[in-house]
CSV table of C-alpha atoms and ligand atoms in Angstrom, one decimal:
chain,number,residue,atom,x,y,z
X,5,UNK,CA,-21.9,-59.3,-53.2
X,6,UNK,CA,-18.8,-61.5,-53.2
X,7,UNK,CA,-20.8,-64.1,-55.7
X,8,UNK,CA,-21.3,-61.3,-58.4
X,9,UNK,CA,-17.7,-59.5,-58.4
X,10,UNK,CA,-16.4,-63.6,-58.2
X,11,UNK,CA,-18.0,-64.0,-61.3
X,12,UNK,CA,-16.7,-60.8,-62.9
X,13,UNK,CA,-12.9,-61.6,-62.0
X,14,UNK,CA,-13.8,-65.2,-63.4
X,15,UNK,CA,-15.0,-63.5,-67.2
X,16,UNK,CA,-11.6,-61.5,-67.0
X,17,UNK,CA,-9.5,-64.5,-66.0
X,18,UNK,CA,-11.2,-66.7,-68.9
X,19,UNK,CA,-11.0,-64.3,-72.0
X,20,UNK,CA,-7.4,-63.9,-70.3
X,21,UNK,CA,-6.8,-67.8,-70.9
X,22,UNK,CA,-8.9,-67.9,-74.2
X,23,UNK,CA,-6.0,-65.2,-75.4
X,24,UNK,CA,-2.9,-67.5,-74.2
X,25,UNK,CA,-4.5,-71.2,-76.3
X,26,UNK,CA,-4.2,-68.6,-79.0
X,27,UNK,CA,-1.3,-67.8,-78.2
X,28,UNK,CA,-0.4,-72.0,-77.7
X,29,UNK,CA,-1.6,-72.7,-80.9
X,30,UNK,CA,0.4,-70.5,-82.8
X,31,UNK,CA,3.4,-72.2,-80.9
X,32,UNK,CA,2.2,-75.4,-81.1
X,33,UNK,CA,1.7,-75.1,-85.1
X,34,UNK,CA,5.6,-73.2,-85.4
X,35,UNK,CA,7.1,-76.4,-83.3
X,36,UNK,CA,5.0,-78.8,-85.8
X,37,UNK,CA,3.4,-78.0,-89.2
X,38,UNK,CA,4.4,-73.9,-90.4
X,39,UNK,CA,6.6,-73.4,-93.2
X,40,UNK,CA,10.0,-72.2,-92.3
X,41,UNK,CA,9.1,-68.5,-94.1
X,42,UNK,CA,6.8,-67.7,-91.8
X,43,UNK,CA,9.1,-68.1,-88.6
X,44,UNK,CA,9.7,-64.1,-88.6
X,45,UNK,CA,6.2,-63.0,-88.9
X,46,UNK,CA,5.3,-65.3,-86.3
X,47,UNK,CA,8.0,-65.0,-83.7
X,48,UNK,CA,6.7,-61.1,-84.1
X,49,UNK,CA,3.2,-62.2,-83.6
X,50,UNK,CA,3.3,-64.4,-80.9
X,51,UNK,CA,5.4,-61.3,-79.2
X,52,UNK,CA,2.3,-58.8,-79.5
X,53,UNK,CA,-0.1,-61.6,-78.8
X,54,UNK,CA,2.5,-62.5,-75.6
X,55,UNK,CA,2.3,-59.1,-74.3
X,56,UNK,CA,-0.9,-58.3,-75.0
X,57,UNK,CA,-1.7,-61.4,-72.5
X,58,UNK,CA,0.3,-60.4,-70.1
X,59,UNK,CA,-1.0,-56.4,-70.2
X,60,UNK,CA,-4.5,-58.0,-69.8
X,61,UNK,CA,-3.2,-59.4,-66.9
X,62,UNK,CA,-1.1,-57.0,-65.0
X,63,UNK,CA,-4.3,-54.5,-65.4
X,64,UNK,CA,-6.8,-57.1,-63.8
X,65,UNK,CA,-6.9,-55.2,-61.0
X,66,UNK,CA,-7.4,-51.9,-62.6
X,67,UNK,CA,-10.8,-51.4,-61.3
X,68,UNK,CA,-9.3,-52.7,-57.6
X,69,UNK,CA,-12.0,-55.9,-58.0
X,70,UNK,CA,-9.2,-58.1,-57.3
X,71,UNK,CA,-7.9,-56.3,-54.1
X,72,UNK,CA,-11.6,-56.2,-52.9
X,73,UNK,CA,-11.7,-60.0,-53.3
X,74,UNK,CA,-8.4,-60.4,-51.3
X,75,UNK,CA,-9.3,-58.3,-48.4
X,76,UNK,CA,-12.4,-60.7,-49.0
X,77,UNK,CA,-10.2,-64.0,-48.8
X,78,UNK,CA,-8.5,-62.7,-45.5
X,79,UNK,CA,-11.4,-61.9,-43.7
X,80,UNK,CA,-12.2,-66.1,-44.5
X,81,UNK,CA,-15.3,-64.8,-46.6
X,82,UNK,CA,-14.8,-66.8,-49.6
X,83,UNK,CA,-15.9,-70.9,-50.4
X,84,UNK,CA,-12.7,-72.8,-50.6
X,85,UNK,CA,-12.6,-73.3,-54.3
X,86,UNK,CA,-12.8,-69.2,-54.8
X,87,UNK,CA,-10.4,-68.8,-52.1
X,88,UNK,CA,-7.8,-70.7,-54.2
X,89,UNK,CA,-9.0,-68.8,-57.2
X,90,UNK,CA,-8.6,-65.3,-55.6
X,91,UNK,CA,-5.4,-66.7,-54.1
X,92,UNK,CA,-3.1,-67.9,-56.7
X,93,UNK,CA,-4.4,-65.2,-58.6
X,94,UNK,CA,-3.3,-62.3,-56.1
X,95,UNK,CA,-0.1,-64.2,-56.6
X,96,UNK,CA,0.5,-64.0,-59.6
X,97,UNK,CA,-0.4,-60.5,-60.1
X,98,UNK,CA,1.9,-59.2,-57.0
X,99,UNK,CA,4.8,-61.1,-59.1
X,100,UNK,CA,4.2,-59.3,-62.1
X,101,UNK,CA,3.5,-56.4,-60.8
X,102,UNK,CA,6.6,-56.1,-59.1
X,103,UNK,CA,8.3,-56.7,-62.0
X,104,UNK,CA,8.4,-52.9,-63.6
X,105,UNK,CA,7.5,-52.4,-67.3
X,106,UNK,CA,11.5,-51.8,-68.9
X,107,UNK,CA,12.9,-54.8,-66.7
X,108,UNK,CA,10.3,-57.2,-68.7
X,109,UNK,CA,11.2,-55.9,-71.6
X,110,UNK,CA,14.5,-56.3,-71.7
X,111,UNK,CA,15.0,-59.1,-69.9
X,112,UNK,CA,12.8,-61.0,-73.3
X,113,UNK,CA,14.7,-59.2,-75.8
X,114,UNK,CA,18.2,-60.0,-73.8
X,115,UNK,CA,16.4,-63.7,-73.3
X,116,UNK,CA,15.9,-63.9,-77.5
X,117,UNK,CA,19.5,-62.7,-78.5
X,118,UNK,CA,21.9,-64.4,-75.5
X,119,UNK,CA,19.5,-67.5,-77.1
X,120,UNK,CA,21.4,-67.4,-80.6
X,121,UNK,CA,24.8,-66.2,-79.7
X,122,UNK,CA,24.5,-69.6,-76.8
X,123,UNK,CA,23.6,-71.8,-80.1
X,124,UNK,CA,26.5,-69.7,-82.2
X,125,UNK,CA,28.5,-70.9,-78.9
X,126,UNK,CA,27.6,-74.2,-78.4
X,127,UNK,CA,28.1,-75.1,-82.6
X,128,UNK,CA,31.8,-73.9,-81.9
X,129,UNK,CA,32.3,-75.6,-78.4
X,130,UNK,CA,33.6,-71.8,-77.3
X,131,UNK,CA,32.0,-70.6,-73.4
X,132,UNK,CA,34.0,-67.2,-74.2
X,133,UNK,CA,31.4,-66.1,-77.2
X,134,UNK,CA,28.9,-66.8,-74.8
X,135,UNK,CA,29.7,-65.4,-71.3
X,136,UNK,CA,29.5,-61.6,-72.0
X,137,UNK,CA,25.8,-62.6,-72.2
X,138,UNK,CA,25.5,-65.3,-69.6
X,139,UNK,CA,26.8,-62.4,-67.5
X,140,UNK,CA,23.7,-60.1,-68.5
X,141,UNK,CA,21.3,-62.8,-67.8
X,142,UNK,CA,22.4,-63.2,-64.8
X,143,UNK,CA,22.8,-59.3,-63.4
X,144,UNK,CA,19.0,-59.3,-65.1
X,145,UNK,CA,18.1,-62.3,-62.9
X,146,UNK,CA,19.9,-61.2,-59.7
X,147,UNK,CA,17.6,-57.8,-60.7
X,148,UNK,CA,14.7,-59.7,-60.6
X,149,UNK,CA,14.8,-62.1,-57.5
X,150,UNK,CA,15.6,-58.0,-55.6
X,151,UNK,CA,12.1,-56.8,-57.7
X,152,UNK,CA,10.1,-60.0,-56.7
X,153,UNK,CA,11.7,-60.3,-53.3
X,154,UNK,CA,12.9,-63.0,-51.2
X,155,UNK,CA,13.3,-64.2,-47.3
X,156,UNK,CA,16.7,-66.1,-47.5
X,157,UNK,CA,18.4,-66.5,-50.7
X,158,UNK,CA,17.7,-64.5,-54.0
X,159,UNK,CA,17.8,-67.9,-55.9
X,160,UNK,CA,14.2,-68.4,-53.9
X,161,UNK,CA,12.9,-66.1,-55.9
X,162,UNK,CA,13.6,-67.7,-59.1
X,163,UNK,CA,13.0,-71.5,-57.8
X,164,UNK,CA,9.3,-69.8,-56.4
X,165,UNK,CA,8.6,-68.7,-59.8
X,166,UNK,CA,8.6,-72.8,-61.8
X,167,UNK,CA,8.0,-74.1,-58.2
X,168,UNK,CA,5.7,-72.4,-56.0
X,169,UNK,CA,6.3,-72.2,-52.4
X,170,UNK,CA,9.0,-74.4,-52.6
X,171,UNK,CA,11.9,-73.1,-51.0
X,172,UNK,CA,16.0,-73.4,-51.7
X,173,UNK,CA,16.4,-74.8,-48.5
X,174,UNK,CA,13.9,-77.3,-49.0
X,175,UNK,CA,15.6,-78.7,-52.0
X,176,UNK,CA,18.8,-78.5,-50.5
X,177,UNK,CA,17.6,-80.8,-47.7
X,178,UNK,CA,16.3,-83.2,-50.7
X,179,UNK,CA,18.5,-82.9,-53.6
X,180,UNK,CA,21.9,-83.2,-51.2
X,181,UNK,CA,20.0,-85.9,-49.2
X,182,UNK,CA,19.7,-87.8,-53.1
X,183,UNK,CA,22.7,-87.0,-53.9
X,184,UNK,CA,24.6,-88.4,-51.0
X,185,UNK,CA,22.6,-91.7,-52.0
X,186,UNK,CA,23.4,-91.6,-55.5
X,187,UNK,CA,27.2,-91.1,-55.6
X,188,UNK,CA,28.0,-94.5,-53.8
X,189,UNK,CA,25.3,-96.1,-55.5
X,190,UNK,CA,25.8,-95.5,-59.1
X,191,UNK,CA,29.3,-96.4,-58.2
X,192,UNK,CA,28.1,-100.1,-56.7
X,193,UNK,CA,26.8,-100.0,-60.2
X,194,UNK,CA,29.8,-99.0,-62.3
X,195,UNK,CA,31.6,-102.1,-60.4
X,196,UNK,CA,29.0,-104.5,-60.8
X,197,UNK,CA,29.6,-108.1,-62.1
X,198,UNK,CA,26.7,-107.5,-64.4
X,199,UNK,CA,27.3,-105.6,-67.9
X,200,UNK,CA,24.5,-104.6,-69.7
X,201,UNK,CA,24.7,-103.6,-73.1
X,202,UNK,CA,21.7,-100.9,-74.2
X,203,UNK,CA,23.2,-101.7,-77.7
X,204,UNK,CA,21.3,-104.9,-79.1
X,205,UNK,CA,18.5,-102.8,-79.7
X,206,UNK,CA,19.6,-101.6,-83.2
X,207,UNK,CA,18.5,-101.7,-86.8
X,208,UNK,CA,16.0,-100.0,-88.9
X,209,UNK,CA,12.9,-99.2,-87.5
X,210,UNK,CA,10.3,-97.6,-90.2
X,211,UNK,CA,9.2,-93.7,-89.1
X,212,UNK,CA,5.3,-94.4,-89.7
X,213,UNK,CA,5.4,-98.2,-87.8
X,214,UNK,CA,7.3,-96.4,-84.4
X,215,UNK,CA,4.2,-93.6,-85.1
X,216,UNK,CA,1.3,-96.7,-85.2
X,217,UNK,CA,3.1,-98.4,-81.9
X,218,UNK,CA,3.6,-95.0,-79.8
X,219,UNK,CA,-0.1,-94.7,-80.6
X,220,UNK,CA,-1.3,-97.9,-79.0
X,221,UNK,CA,0.9,-97.5,-76.3
X,222,UNK,CA,-0.9,-93.8,-75.4
X,223,UNK,CA,-4.6,-95.1,-76.7
X,224,UNK,CA,-3.9,-98.0,-73.8
X,225,UNK,CA,-2.0,-96.0,-71.1
X,226,UNK,CA,-5.4,-93.5,-71.1
X,227,UNK,CA,-4.7,-90.9,-73.5
X,228,UNK,CA,-7.9,-89.6,-75.0
X,229,UNK,CA,-7.6,-89.1,-78.8
X,230,UNK,CA,-10.9,-86.9,-79.0
X,231,UNK,CA,-9.7,-84.5,-76.9
X,232,UNK,CA,-5.9,-84.6,-78.0
X,233,UNK,CA,-2.7,-85.0,-81.0
X,234,UNK,CA,0.4,-86.8,-81.1
X,235,UNK,CA,2.2,-84.9,-84.1
X,236,UNK,CA,6.3,-84.8,-85.1
X,237,UNK,CA,8.5,-81.8,-83.9
X,238,UNK,CA,12.0,-81.3,-83.4
X,239,UNK,CA,11.8,-81.5,-79.8
X,240,UNK,CA,9.3,-83.5,-78.1
X,241,UNK,CA,7.1,-81.4,-75.7
X,242,UNK,CA,3.3,-81.0,-74.6
X,243,UNK,CA,0.6,-78.1,-74.4
X,244,UNK,CA,-2.4,-77.8,-73.9
X,245,UNK,CA,-5.4,-75.1,-75.0
X,246,UNK,CA,-7.9,-76.8,-72.6
X,247,UNK,CA,-8.5,-80.0,-71.1
X,248,UNK,CA,-10.8,-81.1,-74.2
X,249,UNK,CA,-7.2,-80.7,-76.5
X,250,UNK,CA,-3.9,-81.1,-75.2
X,251,UNK,CA,-1.3,-82.0,-77.5
X,252,UNK,CA,1.7,-83.4,-77.8
X,253,UNK,CA,4.5,-84.2,-79.9
X,254,UNK,CA,7.2,-86.9,-80.1
X,255,UNK,CA,10.5,-87.7,-82.3
X,256,UNK,CA,11.6,-89.9,-84.4
X,257,UNK,CA,15.1,-91.8,-85.1
X,258,UNK,CA,15.0,-94.6,-87.6
X,259,UNK,CA,17.9,-96.4,-85.7
X,260,UNK,CA,16.8,-95.9,-82.4
X,261,UNK,CA,12.7,-96.4,-81.3
X,262,UNK,CA,13.0,-96.4,-78.1
X,263,UNK,CA,14.0,-92.6,-78.0
X,264,UNK,CA,10.7,-92.3,-79.9
X,265,UNK,CA,8.6,-94.3,-77.0
X,266,UNK,CA,10.4,-93.0,-73.9
X,267,UNK,CA,9.7,-89.3,-75.4
X,268,UNK,CA,6.1,-90.5,-76.1
X,269,UNK,CA,5.0,-92.0,-72.8
X,270,UNK,CA,6.8,-88.5,-70.9
X,271,UNK,CA,5.1,-86.5,-73.2
X,272,UNK,CA,1.0,-88.6,-72.4
X,273,UNK,CA,2.2,-88.3,-68.9
X,274,UNK,CA,1.9,-84.8,-69.2
X,275,UNK,CA,-0.6,-84.5,-72.0
X,276,UNK,CA,-3.0,-86.8,-69.0
X,277,UNK,CA,-2.5,-84.5,-66.8
X,278,UNK,CA,-4.0,-82.0,-68.8
X,279,UNK,CA,-6.7,-83.8,-70.1
X,280,UNK,CA,-8.1,-84.7,-66.6
X,281,UNK,CA,-7.5,-80.4,-65.3
X,282,UNK,CA,-11.1,-80.0,-64.7
X,283,UNK,CA,-12.5,-78.5,-67.8
X,284,UNK,CA,-15.4,-76.2,-65.8
X,285,UNK,CA,-13.0,-74.4,-63.7
X,286,UNK,CA,-11.3,-73.5,-67.4
X,287,UNK,CA,-9.6,-70.3,-67.2
X,288,UNK,CA,-9.2,-70.2,-62.8
X,289,UNK,CA,-6.5,-71.8,-61.4
X,290,UNK,CA,-8.6,-74.6,-60.0
X,291,UNK,CA,-7.9,-75.6,-63.8
X,292,UNK,CA,-4.3,-75.5,-63.9
X,293,UNK,CA,-1.5,-77.7,-62.4
X,294,UNK,CA,0.3,-77.3,-59.7
X,295,UNK,CA,3.6,-76.5,-60.5
X,296,UNK,CA,6.6,-77.4,-63.0
X,297,UNK,CA,7.9,-80.4,-60.3
X,298,UNK,CA,4.2,-81.5,-60.8
X,299,UNK,CA,4.0,-81.9,-63.6
X,300,UNK,CA,6.8,-83.2,-64.3
X,301,UNK,CA,6.1,-86.1,-61.9
X,302,UNK,CA,3.1,-87.1,-63.8
X,303,UNK,CA,5.5,-87.4,-67.2
X,304,UNK,CA,8.1,-89.4,-65.0
X,305,UNK,CA,6.3,-92.2,-63.1
X,306,UNK,CA,4.1,-93.0,-67.2
X,307,UNK,CA,8.0,-92.9,-68.5
X,308,UNK,CA,10.3,-94.2,-66.0
X,309,UNK,CA,8.7,-96.0,-63.0
X,310,UNK,CA,5.7,-97.1,-65.3
X,311,UNK,CA,7.2,-97.4,-69.1
X,312,UNK,CA,11.1,-99.0,-67.8
X,313,UNK,CA,9.2,-101.4,-65.9
X,314,UNK,CA,9.0,-105.0,-66.5
X,315,UNK,CA,5.6,-105.3,-65.8
X,316,UNK,CA,5.1,-103.1,-68.7
X,317,UNK,CA,6.9,-104.2,-71.4
X,318,UNK,CA,5.5,-107.8,-69.8
X,319,UNK,CA,2.4,-106.2,-71.6
X,320,UNK,CA,3.9,-104.4,-74.6
X,321,UNK,CA,6.9,-106.7,-75.3
X,322,UNK,CA,4.7,-108.8,-77.8
X,323,UNK,CA,3.0,-106.1,-79.4
X,324,UNK,CA,6.1,-104.6,-80.5
X,325,UNK,CA,8.2,-107.9,-81.4
X,326,UNK,CA,5.0,-108.6,-83.4
X,327,UNK,CA,5.4,-104.9,-85.4
X,328,UNK,CA,9.5,-105.4,-86.0
X,329,UNK,CA,9.6,-108.9,-85.8
X,330,UNK,CA,13.5,-108.8,-87.4
X,331,UNK,CA,14.4,-107.1,-85.2
X,332,UNK,CA,13.0,-108.1,-81.4
X,333,UNK,CA,13.6,-112.3,-82.1
X,334,UNK,CA,16.4,-112.6,-80.9
X,335,UNK,CA,16.2,-110.4,-78.0
X,336,UNK,CA,14.4,-112.2,-75.1
X,337,UNK,CA,12.2,-110.0,-72.7
X,338,UNK,CA,14.2,-109.8,-69.6
X,339,UNK,CA,17.3,-108.5,-72.1
X,340,UNK,CA,15.4,-106.3,-73.6
X,341,UNK,CA,14.1,-105.4,-70.1
X,342,UNK,CA,18.0,-105.4,-69.1
X,343,UNK,CA,19.6,-103.0,-71.8
X,344,UNK,CA,15.8,-100.0,-72.0
X,345,UNK,CA,17.6,-99.9,-67.9
X,346,UNK,CA,21.5,-99.6,-68.5
X,347,UNK,CA,22.9,-96.8,-65.9
X,348,UNK,CA,25.8,-95.8,-67.2
X,349,UNK,CA,27.5,-92.5,-66.3
X,350,UNK,CA,27.3,-90.0,-69.5
X,351,UNK,CA,27.6,-86.1,-70.0
X,352,UNK,CA,25.0,-85.2,-71.5
X,353,UNK,CA,21.4,-84.5,-69.2
X,354,UNK,CA,19.2,-85.2,-71.8
X,355,UNK,CA,20.9,-88.8,-73.0
X,356,UNK,CA,20.7,-89.7,-69.3
X,357,UNK,CA,19.0,-93.0,-67.5
X,358,UNK,CA,17.1,-92.1,-64.8
X,359,UNK,CA,19.5,-93.0,-61.8
X,360,UNK,CA,22.1,-90.8,-63.4
X,361,UNK,CA,19.9,-87.8,-64.3
X,362,UNK,CA,19.6,-86.5,-61.0
X,363,UNK,CA,23.2,-85.8,-61.0
X,364,UNK,CA,23.1,-83.6,-63.5
X,365,UNK,CA,20.4,-81.7,-61.9
X,366,UNK,CA,22.1,-81.6,-58.7
X,367,UNK,CA,25.2,-80.5,-60.3
X,368,UNK,CA,23.2,-77.0,-61.8
X,369,UNK,CA,20.5,-76.8,-58.9
X,370,UNK,CA,24.3,-75.5,-57.1
X,371,UNK,CA,25.7,-74.1,-60.0
X,372,UNK,CA,22.3,-71.6,-59.9
X,373,UNK,CA,22.3,-71.3,-56.2
X,374,UNK,CA,25.5,-70.3,-56.1
X,375,UNK,CA,25.5,-68.2,-59.1
X,376,UNK,CA,22.6,-66.6,-57.1
X,377,UNK,CA,24.1,-65.9,-54.2
X,378,UNK,CA,27.2,-64.8,-55.6
X,379,UNK,CA,29.3,-66.8,-54.6
X,380,UNK,CA,30.9,-67.8,-58.4
X,381,UNK,CA,31.1,-66.1,-61.3
X,382,UNK,CA,30.0,-66.9,-64.8
X,383,UNK,CA,33.6,-67.1,-65.9
X,384,UNK,CA,34.7,-70.0,-63.0
X,385,UNK,CA,31.6,-72.2,-64.6
X,386,UNK,CA,33.6,-74.2,-67.0
X,387,UNK,CA,36.0,-75.6,-64.2
X,388,UNK,CA,33.3,-75.9,-61.9
X,389,UNK,CA,30.9,-77.6,-64.1
X,390,UNK,CA,34.1,-80.1,-65.3
X,391,UNK,CA,35.1,-80.6,-61.9
X,392,UNK,CA,31.9,-81.3,-60.8
X,393,UNK,CA,31.0,-84.2,-63.9
X,394,UNK,CA,34.4,-85.8,-62.1
X,395,UNK,CA,33.5,-85.5,-58.9
X,396,UNK,CA,29.6,-86.9,-59.9
X,397,UNK,CA,30.0,-89.5,-62.7
X,398,UNK,CA,33.2,-90.1,-63.0
X,399,UNK,CA,33.4,-88.7,-66.6
X,400,UNK,CA,34.7,-85.6,-67.8
X,401,UNK,CA,33.7,-83.7,-71.0
X,402,UNK,CA,36.3,-83.1,-73.4
X,403,UNK,CA,34.5,-79.7,-74.8
X,404,UNK,CA,32.5,-77.1,-74.0
X,405,UNK,CA,29.9,-78.0,-76.0
X,406,UNK,CA,29.0,-81.4,-74.5
X,407,UNK,CA,29.6,-79.7,-70.3
X,408,UNK,CA,28.4,-76.6,-69.6
X,409,UNK,CA,27.0,-75.1,-72.5
X,410,UNK,CA,24.5,-78.2,-73.7
X,411,UNK,CA,21.8,-76.6,-72.0
X,412,UNK,CA,20.0,-74.5,-73.6
X,413,UNK,CA,18.0,-72.9,-70.5
X,414,UNK,CA,20.7,-70.6,-69.1
X,415,UNK,CA,20.1,-68.6,-72.2
X,416,UNK,CA,16.6,-68.0,-71.8
X,417,UNK,CA,16.8,-67.1,-68.2
X,418,UNK,CA,15.7,-69.9,-67.0
X,419,UNK,CA,17.4,-70.2,-63.9
X,420,UNK,CA,16.0,-72.2,-61.2
X,421,UNK,CA,14.3,-74.2,-63.8
X,422,UNK,CA,16.4,-76.9,-63.5
X,423,UNK,CA,15.5,-78.5,-59.8
X,424,UNK,CA,12.0,-79.5,-60.5
X,425,UNK,CA,13.1,-81.9,-63.1
X,426,UNK,CA,14.3,-83.9,-60.6
X,427,UNK,CA,11.8,-83.0,-58.1
X,428,UNK,CA,9.4,-84.3,-60.4
X,429,UNK,CA,11.1,-87.5,-60.2
X,430,UNK,CA,10.9,-87.5,-56.1
X,431,UNK,CA,7.3,-86.4,-56.4
X,432,UNK,CA,6.7,-89.4,-59.0
X,433,UNK,CA,8.2,-92.1,-56.9
X,434,UNK,CA,6.4,-90.7,-53.6
X,435,UNK,CA,3.1,-90.8,-55.0
X,436,UNK,CA,3.5,-94.0,-56.7
X,437,UNK,CA,4.6,-96.0,-53.7
X,438,UNK,CA,1.1,-94.5,-52.3
X,439,UNK,CA,-1.2,-95.6,-55.5
X,440,UNK,CA,1.0,-99.0,-55.0
X,441,UNK,CA,-0.4,-99.1,-51.6
X,442,UNK,CA,-3.9,-98.5,-52.8
X,443,UNK,CA,-4.2,-100.4,-55.7
X,444,UNK,CA,-2.6,-103.3,-53.9
X,445,UNK,CA,-1.4,-105.7,-57.0
X,446,UNK,CA,-0.6,-102.7,-59.6
X,447,UNK,CA,2.3,-104.9,-61.1
X,448,UNK,CA,-0.1,-107.4,-62.1
X,449,UNK,CA,-2.3,-104.6,-63.5
X,450,UNK,CA,0.3,-103.3,-65.3
X,451,UNK,CA,1.2,-106.5,-67.3
X,452,UNK,CA,-2.0,-107.1,-68.4
X,453,UNK,CA,-2.6,-103.8,-69.8
X,454,UNK,CA,-4.4,-103.0,-67.7
X,455,UNK,CA,-4.2,-98.7,-66.3
X,456,UNK,CA,-7.7,-97.6,-65.9
X,457,UNK,CA,-7.2,-97.7,-61.9
X,458,UNK,CA,-3.8,-95.7,-62.3
X,459,UNK,CA,-5.3,-93.4,-64.4
X,460,UNK,CA,-8.4,-92.6,-61.7
X,461,UNK,CA,-6.0,-92.4,-59.0
X,462,UNK,CA,-4.3,-89.8,-60.2
X,463,UNK,CA,-7.4,-88.1,-61.5
X,464,UNK,CA,-8.8,-88.6,-58.3
X,465,UNK,CA,-5.3,-87.4,-56.2
X,466,UNK,CA,-3.7,-85.1,-58.4
X,467,UNK,CA,-5.1,-83.8,-61.7
X,468,UNK,CA,-9.0,-82.8,-60.4
X,469,UNK,CA,-7.2,-80.4,-57.5
X,470,UNK,CA,-5.9,-78.0,-60.3
X,471,UNK,CA,-4.1,-75.8,-58.3
X,472,UNK,CA,-5.9,-76.2,-54.8
X,473,UNK,CA,-2.9,-77.0,-52.9
X,474,UNK,CA,0.8,-76.3,-53.2
X,475,UNK,CA,3.6,-78.8,-54.2
X,476,UNK,CA,4.0,-79.6,-50.6
X,477,UNK,CA,0.6,-79.7,-49.2
X,478,UNK,CA,-0.5,-81.8,-52.2
X,479,UNK,CA,2.5,-84.2,-51.6
X,480,UNK,CA,1.6,-84.1,-47.9
X,481,UNK,CA,-2.3,-84.8,-48.3
X,482,UNK,CA,-2.1,-87.7,-50.6
X,483,UNK,CA,1.1,-89.5,-49.4
X,484,UNK,CA,0.6,-88.4,-45.8
X,485,UNK,CA,4.6,-87.3,-45.7
X,486,UNK,CA,6.5,-84.9,-46.4
X,487,UNK,CA,8.5,-84.8,-49.9
X,488,UNK,CA,10.8,-87.4,-48.7
X,489,UNK,CA,13.7,-88.7,-51.1
X,490,UNK,CA,13.8,-92.2,-49.9
X,491,UNK,CA,10.8,-92.9,-52.2
X,492,UNK,CA,12.9,-92.1,-54.9
X,493,UNK,CA,15.9,-93.9,-53.6
X,494,UNK,CA,14.3,-96.9,-52.8
X,495,UNK,CA,12.9,-96.9,-56.1
X,496,UNK,CA,16.3,-97.1,-57.6
X,497,UNK,CA,17.7,-99.5,-55.1
X,498,UNK,CA,14.7,-101.6,-55.5
X,499,UNK,CA,14.6,-101.9,-59.8
X,500,UNK,CA,18.8,-102.0,-60.3
X,501,UNK,CA,19.8,-103.8,-57.0
X,502,UNK,CA,17.9,-106.5,-58.5
X,503,UNK,CA,19.3,-105.4,-62.2
X,504,UNK,CA,22.5,-105.5,-61.4
X,505,UNK,CA,22.6,-107.8,-58.0
X,506,UNK,CA,24.1,-105.1,-55.8
S,616,ZN,ZN1,8.6,-83.2,-69.2
């Protein structure tokens, strides 16, 4: 009986997943190929189809099938795999079900209008233009938290959406430990006698040649071009329609080759995860990624820990020199390595190096938490923002555009998203530590361009598990220890201690 019921539920889930993939194709196409006049119709089409997907999902329990299976789950009557499917489907269903339809619509409409207002306010560098809309978004997000419910902080309800089972308390614990390490560490780097000049990598890098080089890297580290593509878009992103079809995009800047290389490796890390999910479970949580944070751990592990290591460039630098002979002939590998790892406090999160980056996130996390807990109001944000920038990074934004207005997230209602970026860094360092132990001569393998063991390790330990474990459970299972920021700070200390002689 239970077998038949679970098969019936899976059929429904797979149908929803195919619809979701169709929407994802439309989204991908919009960013990569769509002619400009198609924008309005496409936006409407995507909105309609997304509503269909959502509607199908909230109606999944119309016949009581899911509730029945949930009872069997609670009674311990399901296999391990089926238990994951029901537990996770129930969790999403419960969350969606608690949000009234009117509310979902109001939030979506507010977010789309707020985004347009934000873009204009940012262009004019005028926070006051955005303030009334930000207040609306915040009011709705507080409402959402009340609908969904929480134990300690309303912020838990929003964080849980992006990083299931992660609590504000735990995030606060690891991020404040990280902050206590980072602030003096970055000050030490600033005071170091070693001054690195990233500006040495300059010149004109033809885009076609960059694209060829980027593909070489993606292929070498394990991106399956038979099951994925790399295209170009204004903002790099990754998406997936099925483990057999993962798409990534990158952005080219003729003057800055490291930009496209960095984003290609980053998105390749995301795609390797998607390509590594078990295709036979497509449509069910067994073939879904754990969380935003774990997804980011995969991209950041490749982009930063591996992709900005000396070993990695020992292998790839000769090829880079061959493709761009004039531009790299006077820059020795060591100098190149240092220049791509320059730590320098700056105003814009997305331009930040891997050390200072996290202070940008911690600042946003602290603000979001206090907003949600009614400790601060939206109108005070520019002042609070600038003060924190000064305290943590020693730089003060000259205007709102390079300060509080720089990110799109809040206008979209994405409160609770930011912490997943830093959690991703922390997970990545912790995974990498264990991976190095398991593989043994990982630096040597990287320097020889051998990435097979790394990919296999990730496949076996992380990708193939789908949503079997929550992020916290996965970290504990794989590394034998709960999430601990020490692994990341140790990584930074070793790497930058050597570069900056501190
Ligand atoms: Zn990412």
